[in-house]
């Protein structure tokens, strides 16, 4: 697997590591002072409305018996995690080309969340997004993203094409500080990422994360680099 892996980890508005090619884009995102680029150079446009999924949901609304089920088949990769965190794991797959056409993979991971959900400048998520989900709710659409996010800045930079780039937003990664099973959680994300791409075709993997999401991003990058 011959590829380039880039990670961006942020603590509030401070970036610890990012590549030179992304330096101006991050500055624009943080300062919101850059002029719009030529639309002809921006083949990728992040839609302001998305579908937000929960990895696992209950089959009924009973407060005693959940009888949980995985929301979509592609989220079975997270079966290694405990069932309760799976019900609090929220993902949106914005762009999903076929595995054979995927040359670039971009994943944006928010920091550790509270019970209702917090906003994030990495993904563009707004606070209290979890309030839109009841016990049986699998997905919510349309969900309105904030425009001034790192994800929007990177995707509109012209670095990636919608034809060959998988893009995912992780609102709540469930990689919490107090959780003991970090290796199991990391294993689930590695399996999820590899299910979206063909290692013979992939050229670039870009992973950005804030706070605990940044810790997860660095661990994923380390494991993928080791495998490459």
Backbone as JSON, one array per atom type, in Angstrom:
{
  "sequence": "XXXXXXXXXXXXXXXXXXXXXXXXXXXXXXXXXXXXXXXXXXXXXXXXXXXXXXXXXXXXXXXXXXXXXXXXXXXXXXXXXXXXXXXXXXXXXXXXXXXXXXXXXXXXXXXXXXXXXXXXXXXXXXXXXXXXXXXXXXXXXXXXXXXXXXXXXXXXXXXXXXXXXXXXXXXXXXXXXXXXXXXXXXXXXXXXXXXXXXXXXXXXXXXXXXXXXXXXXXXXXXXXXXXX",
  "N": [[0.86, -1.18, 0.0], [0.96, 1.93, -1.12], [0.91, 5.01, -0.03], [-0.09, 8.34, 1.06], [-0.34, 9.6, 4.25], [-2.0, 11.91, 6.15], [-2.36, 13.75, 9.09], [-4.34, 15.9, 11.07], [-4.45, 17.49, 14.07], [-6.26, 19.15, 16.5], [-6.44, 21.41, 19.24], [-8.82, 23.19, 20.62], [-8.38, 26.14, 18.96], [-5.83, 25.7, 18.18], [-3.42, 24.23, 16.21], [-1.55, 21.33, 16.22], [-0.14, 19.8, 14.37], [0.25, 19.96, 10.93], [0.28, 19.78, 7.36], [2.35, 21.62, 5.02], [0.96, 22.25, 2.72], [-1.61, 22.52, 3.6], [-1.55, 24.66, 5.24], [-2.29, 27.39, 4.64], [-5.01, 26.98, 4.18], [-5.95, 26.16, 6.68], [-5.44, 28.45, 8.14], [-7.21, 30.24, 6.97], [-9.59, 29.04, 7.76], [-9.47, 29.32, 10.55], [-9.22, 32.1, 10.92], [-11.08, 33.21, 9.21], [-10.79, 35.02, 7.09], [-10.09, 34.88, 4.46], [-10.39, 35.28, 0.93], [-12.85, 33.91, -1.3], [-12.01, 31.06, -3.22], [-11.42, 30.48, -6.74], [-14.29, 29.15, -8.2], [-14.01, 27.3, -10.25], [-11.78, 25.88, -9.6], [-12.57, 24.34, -7.55], [-13.72, 21.47, -7.32], [-15.03, 19.99, -5.46], [-17.71, 20.28, -3.28], [-19.01, 20.89, -0.14], [-22.04, 19.84, 1.02], [-24.53, 21.79, 2.69], [-26.49, 20.48, 4.07], [-26.98, 17.34, 5.55], [-27.17, 13.73, 6.02], [-27.38, 12.3, 9.11], [-26.17, 9.58, 10.88], [-26.78, 7.09, 13.4], [-24.81, 4.61, 14.83], [-25.8, 2.35, 16.17], [-29.06, 1.4, 17.18], [-32.11, 1.26, 19.15], [-34.65, -1.29, 19.01], [-37.13, -0.75, 19.98], [-39.13, 1.52, 22.0], [-39.07, 1.08, 24.65], [-38.12, 1.67, 28.02], [-36.77, -0.28, 29.35], [-36.04, -2.6, 27.87], [-33.94, -2.76, 25.17], [-33.16, -4.15, 22.83], [-31.16, -3.9, 20.76], [-29.92, -2.98, 17.47], [-27.71, -2.97, 14.67], [-27.47, -0.06, 12.72], [-26.85, 0.23, 9.92], [-25.44, -1.95, 7.44], [-22.74, -1.44, 6.88], [-21.77, -0.46, 9.22], [-21.16, -2.52, 10.85], [-18.59, -2.95, 11.39], [-18.02, -1.8, 13.78], [-18.68, -3.6, 15.7], [-16.89, -4.67, 17.47], [-16.72, -2.98, 19.59], [-18.22, -2.14, 22.78], [-21.78, -2.48, 23.22], [-23.31, -0.33, 24.23], [-21.74, 2.1, 23.88], [-21.81, 2.06, 21.06], [-24.38, 2.91, 20.49], [-24.17, 5.55, 20.94], [-22.56, 6.57, 19.06], [-22.03, 8.64, 16.41], [-22.2, 9.19, 12.96], [-21.61, 10.63, 9.74], [-21.72, 9.92, 6.37], [-20.54, 11.59, 3.82], [-19.71, 11.54, 1.17], [-19.47, 8.88, -0.99], [-17.74, 7.12, -2.99], [-17.3, 4.26, -5.17], [-15.44, 1.44, -3.92], [-13.4, 0.67, -5.64], [-12.93, 2.99, -7.03], [-12.04, 4.79, -5.19], [-9.59, 6.95, -4.38], [-8.78, 8.75, -2.54], [-9.15, 9.33, 0.93], [-10.98, 10.87, 3.42], [-11.43, 11.81, 6.72], [-13.09, 13.35, 9.36], [-12.97, 14.14, 12.73], [-14.73, 14.87, 15.59], [-14.26, 16.22, 18.94], [-14.39, 14.78, 22.33], [-17.69, 14.22, 23.49], [-20.61, 15.65, 25.16], [-23.68, 14.63, 26.83], [-25.78, 15.6, 25.23], [-24.55, 16.44, 22.91], [-22.0, 18.35, 21.41], [-20.9, 21.35, 19.72], [-18.61, 21.55, 16.9], [-15.7, 22.78, 15.36], [-14.27, 21.31, 13.61], [-15.84, 19.36, 12.22], [-18.18, 20.77, 11.66], [-20.5, 20.35, 12.99], [-23.37, 21.14, 15.01], [-24.37, 22.16, 18.34], [-26.28, 20.04, 20.59], [-27.23, 18.08, 18.84], [-27.9, 15.44, 19.33], [-30.36, 15.47, 20.47], [-32.19, 15.19, 18.5], [-32.59, 12.56, 18.08], [-34.48, 9.74, 18.94], [-34.96, 6.72, 20.88], [-35.36, 4.7, 18.98], [-34.57, 5.88, 16.65], [-32.7, 5.85, 13.7], [-31.44, 7.41, 11.75], [-31.06, 10.9, 10.91], [-32.35, 13.42, 8.89], [-33.02, 16.34, 6.96], [-29.87, 17.37, 8.21], [-28.44, 20.34, 9.37], [-25.35, 21.71, 8.65], [-22.76, 23.76, 10.08], [-21.09, 26.41, 8.35], [-18.46, 27.31, 8.6], [-16.28, 25.34, 8.97], [-13.47, 23.12, 9.46], [-13.58, 20.88, 7.82], [-15.18, 21.77, 5.65], [-13.5, 23.77, 4.67], [-11.18, 22.35, 3.87], [-12.24, 20.55, 1.96], [-13.24, 22.27, 0.03], [-11.0, 23.33, -1.04], [-9.91, 22.42, -3.37], [-8.18, 20.32, -3.33], [-9.18, 17.76, -3.32], [-11.24, 15.5, -5.22], [-14.67, 14.95, -5.91], [-15.22, 12.68, -7.3], [-13.49, 10.64, -6.59], [-13.09, 10.56, -3.85], [-13.65, 9.52, -0.62], [-15.61, 10.78, 2.0], [-16.05, 11.36, 5.38], [-17.76, 12.3, 8.38], [-17.31, 12.34, 11.81], [-19.26, 12.72, 14.43], [-19.52, 11.98, 17.11], [-17.15, 10.07, 18.39], [-16.87, 8.24, 20.4], [-14.5, 7.71, 21.73], [-13.68, 8.07, 24.38], [-12.08, 9.68, 27.18], [-12.21, 8.26, 29.61], [-12.74, 5.66, 28.9], [-11.83, 2.21, 28.92], [-11.14, 0.44, 26.87], [-9.42, 1.16, 24.59], [-7.86, 0.08, 22.51], [-9.59, -1.72, 21.28], [-11.55, 0.01, 20.3], [-10.01, 1.53, 18.5], [-9.34, -0.55, 16.72], [-11.84, -1.04, 15.58], [-12.3, 1.31, 14.09], [-10.16, 1.2, 12.27], [-10.88, -1.08, 10.82], [-13.28, -0.14, 9.75], [-12.37, 1.98, 8.09], [-10.72, 0.58, 6.24], [-12.65, -0.9, 5.0], [-13.75, 0.83, 3.25], [-12.05, 1.38, 1.18], [-9.74, 0.38, -1.43], [-6.72, -1.08, -1.02], [-4.85, -1.15, -3.04], [-5.4, 0.94, -4.71], [-5.6, 3.29, -3.26], [-4.41, 6.58, -2.56], [-4.16, 8.83, -0.88], [-4.71, 9.38, 2.54], [-6.5, 11.32, 4.67], [-6.82, 12.5, 7.86], [-8.48, 14.24, 10.31], [-8.69, 15.61, 13.57], [-10.11, 16.7, 16.71], [-9.1, 17.35, 20.02], [-9.98, 14.6, 21.96], [-10.74, 13.32, 19.65], [-8.59, 13.99, 18.06], [-6.6, 12.48, 19.31], [-7.48, 9.91, 18.67], [-7.28, 10.1, 15.88], [-4.48, 10.28, 15.51], [-3.66, 7.8, 16.49], [-4.91, 6.08, 14.67], [-3.61, 6.88, 12.32], [-0.98, 6.12, 12.92], [-1.2, 3.33, 13.06], [-2.1, 2.71, 10.44], [0.06, 3.66, 8.97], [2.01, 1.91, 9.86], [1.02, -0.47, 8.78], [1.18, 0.12, 6.08]],
  "CA": [[0.0, 0.0, 0.0], [1.8, 3.12, -1.26], [-0.02, 6.12, 0.15], [0.29, 9.45, 1.92], [-1.26, 9.75, 5.37], [-1.87, 13.21, 6.79], [-3.24, 13.95, 10.23], [-4.44, 17.22, 11.66], [-5.06, 17.42, 15.39], [-6.46, 20.51, 17.02], [-6.94, 21.65, 20.58], [-9.49, 24.47, 20.43], [-8.02, 26.65, 17.64], [-4.4, 25.52, 18.0], [-3.1, 23.02, 15.47], [-0.26, 20.8, 16.59], [0.58, 19.27, 13.22], [-0.44, 19.96, 9.65], [1.24, 19.88, 6.28], [2.51, 22.95, 4.43], [-0.07, 22.48, 1.69], [-2.85, 22.85, 4.26], [-1.33, 25.74, 6.19], [-3.12, 28.55, 4.31], [-6.41, 26.62, 4.34], [-6.32, 26.18, 8.09], [-5.45, 29.85, 8.59], [-8.49, 30.81, 6.52], [-10.66, 28.48, 8.59], [-9.38, 29.86, 11.9], [-9.37, 33.55, 10.92], [-12.23, 33.55, 8.38], [-10.44, 36.28, 6.43], [-9.62, 34.64, 3.09], [-11.37, 35.42, -0.13], [-13.26, 32.65, -1.9], [-11.22, 30.62, -4.36], [-12.12, 30.36, -8.02], [-15.12, 27.95, -8.18], [-13.53, 26.33, -11.23], [-10.75, 25.09, -8.96], [-13.17, 23.68, -6.4], [-14.65, 20.46, -7.81], [-15.72, 19.37, -4.33], [-18.46, 21.23, -2.48], [-19.67, 20.25, 0.99], [-23.44, 20.23, 1.14], [-24.84, 22.29, 4.04], [-27.41, 19.55, 4.72], [-26.47, 15.97, 5.47], [-27.86, 12.69, 6.79], [-26.58, 11.89, 10.27], [-26.51, 8.22, 11.31], [-26.33, 6.52, 14.66], [-24.32, 3.28, 14.48], [-26.69, 1.33, 16.73], [-30.31, 1.94, 17.72], [-33.0, 0.29, 19.8], [-35.78, -1.73, 18.19], [-38.37, -0.27, 20.57], [-38.98, 2.69, 22.86], [-39.16, 0.65, 26.04], [-36.97, 2.1, 28.82], [-36.14, -1.43, 30.0], [-35.46, -3.55, 26.9], [-33.6, -2.02, 23.95], [-33.06, -5.06, 21.67], [-30.42, -3.08, 19.81], [-29.58, -3.49, 16.15], [-26.84, -2.09, 13.91], [-28.29, 0.74, 11.83], [-26.55, -0.1, 8.53], [-24.5, -3.08, 7.37], [-21.35, -0.98, 6.87], [-21.36, -0.11, 10.58], [-20.86, -3.74, 11.61], [-17.17, -2.88, 11.77], [-17.93, -1.34, 15.16], [-19.17, -4.65, 16.58], [-15.86, -4.97, 18.48], [-16.97, -2.09, 20.72], [-19.37, -2.47, 23.61], [-23.02, -2.08, 22.55], [-23.8, 0.96, 24.69], [-21.07, 3.16, 23.12], [-22.25, 2.05, 19.66], [-25.62, 3.68, 20.4], [-23.82, 6.96, 21.1], [-21.59, 6.87, 18.02], [-22.74, 9.31, 15.32], [-21.37, 9.34, 11.76], [-22.24, 10.99, 8.47], [-20.92, 9.62, 5.19], [-20.93, 12.65, 2.9], [-19.42, 11.19, -0.22], [-19.06, 7.48, -0.97], [-17.48, 6.5, -4.28], [-17.06, 2.82, -5.06], [-14.12, 1.12, -3.37], [-12.42, 0.62, -6.73], [-12.66, 4.35, -7.51], [-11.6, 5.63, -4.08], [-8.16, 7.23, -4.33], [-8.54, 9.6, -1.37], [-10.06, 9.07, 2.06], [-10.92, 11.99, 4.36], [-12.27, 11.6, 7.89], [-13.01, 14.47, 10.29], [-13.44, 13.58, 13.99], [-14.93, 15.86, 16.65], [-13.74, 15.85, 20.26], [-15.29, 14.08, 23.24], [-18.99, 14.89, 23.53], [-21.47, 15.5, 26.33], [-24.85, 13.79, 26.6], [-26.62, 16.15, 24.16], [-23.76, 16.72, 21.72], [-21.41, 19.68, 21.38], [-20.5, 21.84, 18.4], [-17.21, 21.3, 16.55], [-15.19, 23.47, 14.19], [-13.66, 20.32, 12.71], [-16.87, 18.73, 11.38], [-19.28, 21.67, 11.35], [-21.69, 19.97, 13.75], [-23.88, 22.11, 15.97], [-24.67, 21.57, 19.64], [-27.58, 19.41, 20.87], [-27.7, 17.26, 17.71], [-28.44, 14.16, 19.81], [-31.76, 15.66, 20.84], [-33.01, 14.85, 17.34], [-32.69, 11.11, 18.02], [-35.13, 8.97, 19.98], [-34.3, 5.41, 21.06], [-35.48, 3.91, 17.75], [-34.13, 6.66, 15.49], [-31.44, 5.39, 13.09], [-30.83, 8.51, 10.99], [-31.79, 12.16, 10.88], [-32.07, 14.19, 7.68], [-31.7, 16.94, 6.72], [-29.17, 18.02, 9.32], [-27.78, 21.54, 8.85], [-23.99, 21.92, 9.12], [-22.19, 25.11, 10.08], [-20.28, 26.59, 7.14], [-17.06, 27.64, 8.9], [-15.63, 24.18, 9.55], [-12.25, 22.66, 8.8], [-13.99, 19.96, 6.75], [-15.61, 22.57, 4.52], [-12.33, 24.47, 4.13], [-10.32, 21.39, 3.18], [-12.91, 19.97, 0.79], [-13.43, 23.31, -0.99], [-9.69, 23.86, -1.41], [-9.49, 21.88, -4.66], [-7.23, 19.21, -3.15], [-9.85, 16.49, -3.52], [-12.32, 15.44, -6.19], [-15.82, 14.17, -5.47], [-15.28, 11.43, -8.05], [-12.65, 9.57, -6.05], [-12.78, 10.84, -2.45], [-14.61, 9.21, 0.44], [-15.6, 11.8, 3.05], [-16.88, 11.04, 6.53], [-17.72, 13.14, 9.57], [-17.62, 11.61, 13.04], [-19.73, 13.69, 15.43], [-19.15, 11.43, 18.42], [-16.34, 8.88, 18.1], [-16.89, 7.36, 21.57], [-13.13, 7.43, 22.13], [-13.66, 8.93, 25.55], [-10.91, 9.61, 28.05], [-12.37, 7.29, 30.69], [-12.99, 4.32, 28.38], [-10.63, 1.38, 29.07], [-10.89, -0.43, 25.72], [-8.98, 2.02, 23.48], [-7.37, -0.74, 21.39], [-10.77, -2.27, 20.6], [-12.16, 1.12, 19.56], [-9.12, 1.79, 17.37], [-9.5, -1.67, 15.78], [-13.1, -0.84, 14.87], [-12.13, 2.38, 13.09], [-9.28, 0.69, 11.22], [-11.69, -1.97, 9.98], [-14.22, 0.7, 9.03], [-11.64, 2.69, 7.03], [-10.28, -0.36, 5.22], [-13.83, -1.39, 4.26], [-14.14, 1.88, 2.31], [-11.05, 1.61, 0.15], [-8.92, -0.71, -1.95], [-5.34, -0.69, -0.69], [-4.05, -1.05, -4.26], [-5.74, 2.17, -5.41], [-5.62, 4.48, -2.4], [-3.24, 7.45, -2.67], [-4.06, 9.75, 0.24], [-5.64, 9.28, 3.66], [-6.43, 12.54, 5.46], [-7.62, 12.35, 9.07], [-8.4, 15.42, 11.18], [-9.42, 15.4, 14.81], [-9.99, 17.69, 17.77], [-9.1, 16.82, 21.38], [-9.96, 13.13, 21.95], [-10.79, 12.94, 18.24], [-7.22, 14.09, 17.59], [-5.88, 11.31, 19.81], [-7.89, 8.78, 17.84], [-6.72, 10.3, 14.53], [-3.06, 9.95, 15.54], [-3.52, 6.35, 16.66], [-5.28, 5.46, 13.4], [-2.53, 7.16, 11.37], [0.17, 5.32, 13.29], [-1.48, 1.94, 12.69], [-2.14, 2.62, 8.99], [1.44, 3.82, 8.49], [2.69, 0.65, 10.15], [0.55, -1.47, 7.82], [1.65, 0.49, 4.75]],
  "C": [[0.9, 1.23, 0.0], [0.91, 4.35, -1.17], [0.58, 7.18, 1.05], [-0.76, 9.59, 3.0], [-0.98, 11.07, 6.07], [-2.84, 13.28, 7.96], [-3.2, 15.4, 10.65], [-5.12, 17.08, 13.0], [-5.11, 18.82, 15.96], [-6.95, 20.49, 18.45], [-7.48, 23.07, 20.59], [-9.07, 25.02, 19.06], [-6.53, 26.47, 17.38], [-4.13, 24.19, 17.32], [-1.69, 22.57, 15.81], [0.53, 20.36, 15.36], [-0.29, 19.39, 11.98], [0.59, 20.2, 8.56], [1.27, 21.29, 5.72], [1.38, 23.25, 3.45], [-1.4, 22.88, 2.32], [-2.73, 24.08, 5.15], [-2.23, 26.95, 5.9], [-4.59, 28.21, 4.53], [-6.83, 26.64, 5.81], [-6.37, 27.62, 8.61], [-6.76, 30.52, 8.19], [-9.62, 30.33, 7.42], [-10.65, 29.13, 9.97], [-9.7, 31.36, 11.92], [-10.59, 34.03, 10.14], [-12.0, 34.88, 7.64], [-10.05, 36.1, 4.97], [-10.75, 34.81, 2.09], [-11.69, 34.04, -0.71], [-12.36, 32.32, -3.08], [-12.07, 30.58, -5.62], [-12.94, 29.08, -8.01], [-14.66, 26.88, -9.16], [-12.46, 25.42, -10.65], [-11.28, 24.31, -7.76], [-14.19, 22.63, -6.86], [-15.46, 19.81, -6.71], [-16.41, 20.45, -3.52], [-19.22, 20.5, -1.39], [-21.09, 20.76, 1.11], [-23.73, 20.7, 2.56], [-25.81, 21.39, 4.79], [-26.94, 18.13, 4.49], [-27.45, 15.02, 6.15], [-26.92, 12.22, 7.89], [-27.08, 10.54, 10.76], [-26.05, 7.96, 12.73], [-25.97, 5.07, 14.37], [-25.25, 2.18, 14.98], [-27.9, 2.0, 17.35], [-31.09, 0.84, 18.42], [-34.13, -0.09, 18.84], [-37.11, -1.21, 18.74], [-38.06, 0.91, 21.49], [-39.08, 2.34, 24.34], [-37.94, 1.12, 26.82], [-36.21, 0.95, 29.46], [-35.43, -2.35, 29.01], [-35.21, -2.84, 25.58], [-33.68, -2.91, 22.71], [-32.37, -4.33, 20.51], [-30.08, -3.78, 18.51], [-28.67, -2.49, 15.46], [-27.66, -1.38, 12.84], [-28.1, 0.37, 10.37], [-25.45, -1.15, 8.5], [-23.04, -2.62, 7.44], [-20.84, -0.61, 8.26], [-21.1, -1.35, 11.44], [-19.39, -3.79, 12.01], [-17.01, -2.48, 13.23], [-18.44, -2.37, 16.16], [-18.16, -5.01, 17.68], [-16.06, -4.12, 19.73], [-18.15, -2.59, 21.55], [-20.63, -1.86, 22.99], [-23.49, -0.69, 22.97], [-23.07, 2.12, 23.99], [-21.47, 3.21, 21.65], [-23.51, 2.9, 19.48], [-25.38, 5.18, 20.54], [-22.81, 7.42, 20.06], [-22.33, 7.4, 16.79], [-21.79, 9.61, 14.17], [-22.23, 9.84, 10.6], [-21.27, 10.69, 7.34], [-21.35, 10.57, 4.08], [-20.75, 12.28, 1.44], [-18.82, 9.78, -0.24], [-18.9, 6.94, -2.38], [-17.29, 5.0, -4.1], [-15.65, 2.57, -4.53], [-13.05, 1.16, -4.46], [-12.05, 2.0, -7.24], [-12.09, 5.26, -6.42], [-10.07, 5.75, -4.05], [-7.79, 8.06, -3.09], [-9.59, 9.29, -0.31], [-9.89, 10.19, 3.06], [-11.92, 11.76, 5.49], [-12.01, 12.72, 8.9], [-13.69, 14.06, 11.6], [-13.54, 14.67, 15.05], [-14.35, 15.33, 17.97], [-14.79, 15.13, 21.1], [-16.55, 14.9, 23.48], [-19.69, 14.73, 24.88], [-22.73, 14.74, 25.94], [-25.73, 14.28, 25.46], [-25.89, 16.4, 22.86], [-23.28, 18.16, 21.68], [-21.03, 20.05, 19.95], [-19.02, 21.55, 18.17], [-16.84, 22.07, 15.3], [-14.48, 22.54, 13.23], [-14.68, 19.8, 11.71], [-17.94, 19.7, 10.91], [-20.56, 21.31, 12.09], [-22.07, 21.06, 14.74], [-24.23, 21.4, 17.27], [-26.08, 20.97, 19.68], [-28.11, 18.58, 19.7], [-28.31, 15.94, 18.17], [-29.9, 14.26, 20.22], [-32.71, 15.28, 19.71], [-33.24, 13.34, 17.23], [-33.44, 10.55, 19.23], [-34.49, 7.58, 20.01], [-34.3, 4.59, 19.77], [-34.91, 4.62, 16.52], [-32.77, 6.18, 14.99], [-30.7, 6.54, 12.43], [-31.71, 9.75, 11.09], [-31.36, 12.94, 9.66], [-33.27, 15.11, 7.41], [-31.14, 17.58, 7.98], [-28.33, 19.16, 8.75], [-26.4, 21.7, 9.48], [-23.66, 23.41, 9.19], [-21.22, 25.23, 8.92], [-18.79, 26.75, 7.46], [-16.36, 26.49, 9.62], [-14.35, 23.85, 8.81], [-12.59, 21.74, 7.64], [-14.38, 20.73, 5.5], [-14.43, 23.27, 3.85], [-11.46, 23.53, 3.33], [-10.97, 20.89, 1.9], [-13.1, 21.0, -0.32], [-12.11, 23.87, -1.5], [-9.24, 23.42, -2.79], [-8.5, 20.74, -4.55], [-7.86, 17.87, -3.49], [-10.95, 16.61, -4.56], [-13.44, 14.56, -5.65], [-15.88, 12.81, -6.15], [-14.52, 10.3, -7.37], [-12.29, 9.77, -4.58], [-13.92, 10.43, -1.54], [-14.47, 10.27, 1.52], [-16.56, 11.38, 4.16], [-16.69, 12.04, 7.66], [-18.1, 12.29, 10.77], [-17.98, 12.63, 14.12], [-19.35, 13.25, 16.84], [-18.46, 10.1, 18.18], [-16.39, 7.85, 19.2], [-15.49, 6.84, 21.9], [-12.84, 8.26, 23.38], [-12.46, 8.66, 26.45], [-11.02, 8.46, 29.05], [-12.59, 5.86, 30.2], [-11.73, 3.46, 28.45], [-10.22, 0.65, 27.79], [-10.48, 0.35, 24.48], [-8.54, 1.19, 22.27], [-8.53, -1.32, 20.59], [-11.46, -1.19, 19.76], [-11.33, 1.44, 18.32], [-9.26, 0.7, 16.3], [-10.77, -1.5, 14.95], [-12.97, 0.22, 13.78], [-11.2, 1.95, 11.96], [-10.07, -0.2, 10.27], [-12.69, -1.18, 9.15], [-13.53, 1.4, 7.85], [-11.26, 1.75, 5.91], [-11.45, -0.92, 4.41], [-14.26, -0.4, 3.18], [-13.17, 2.06, 1.15], [-10.36, 0.32, -0.26], [-7.46, -0.3, -1.77], [-4.45, -0.57, -1.92], [-4.27, 0.28, -4.98], [-5.56, 3.43, -4.58], [-4.3, 5.25, -2.5], [-3.05, 8.32, -1.43], [-5.13, 9.43, 1.28], [-5.44, 10.52, 4.52], [-7.36, 12.38, 6.65], [-7.4, 13.57, 9.95], [-9.21, 15.18, 12.42], [-9.14, 16.48, 15.82], [-10.01, 16.98, 19.12], [-9.02, 15.3, 21.35], [-10.06, 12.6, 20.52], [-9.41, 13.01, 17.61], [-6.38, 12.93, 18.07], [-6.2, 10.09, 18.97], [-7.28, 8.89, 16.45], [-5.25, 9.91, 14.49], [-2.83, 8.46, 15.7], [-3.86, 5.62, 15.37], [-4.15, 5.64, 12.39], [-1.31, 6.31, 11.66], [-0.02, 3.87, 12.85], [-1.49, 1.78, 11.17], [-0.74, 2.77, 8.39], [2.23, 2.54, 8.71], [2.3, -0.42, 9.13], [1.06, -1.17, 6.41], [3.11, 0.11, 4.54]]
}
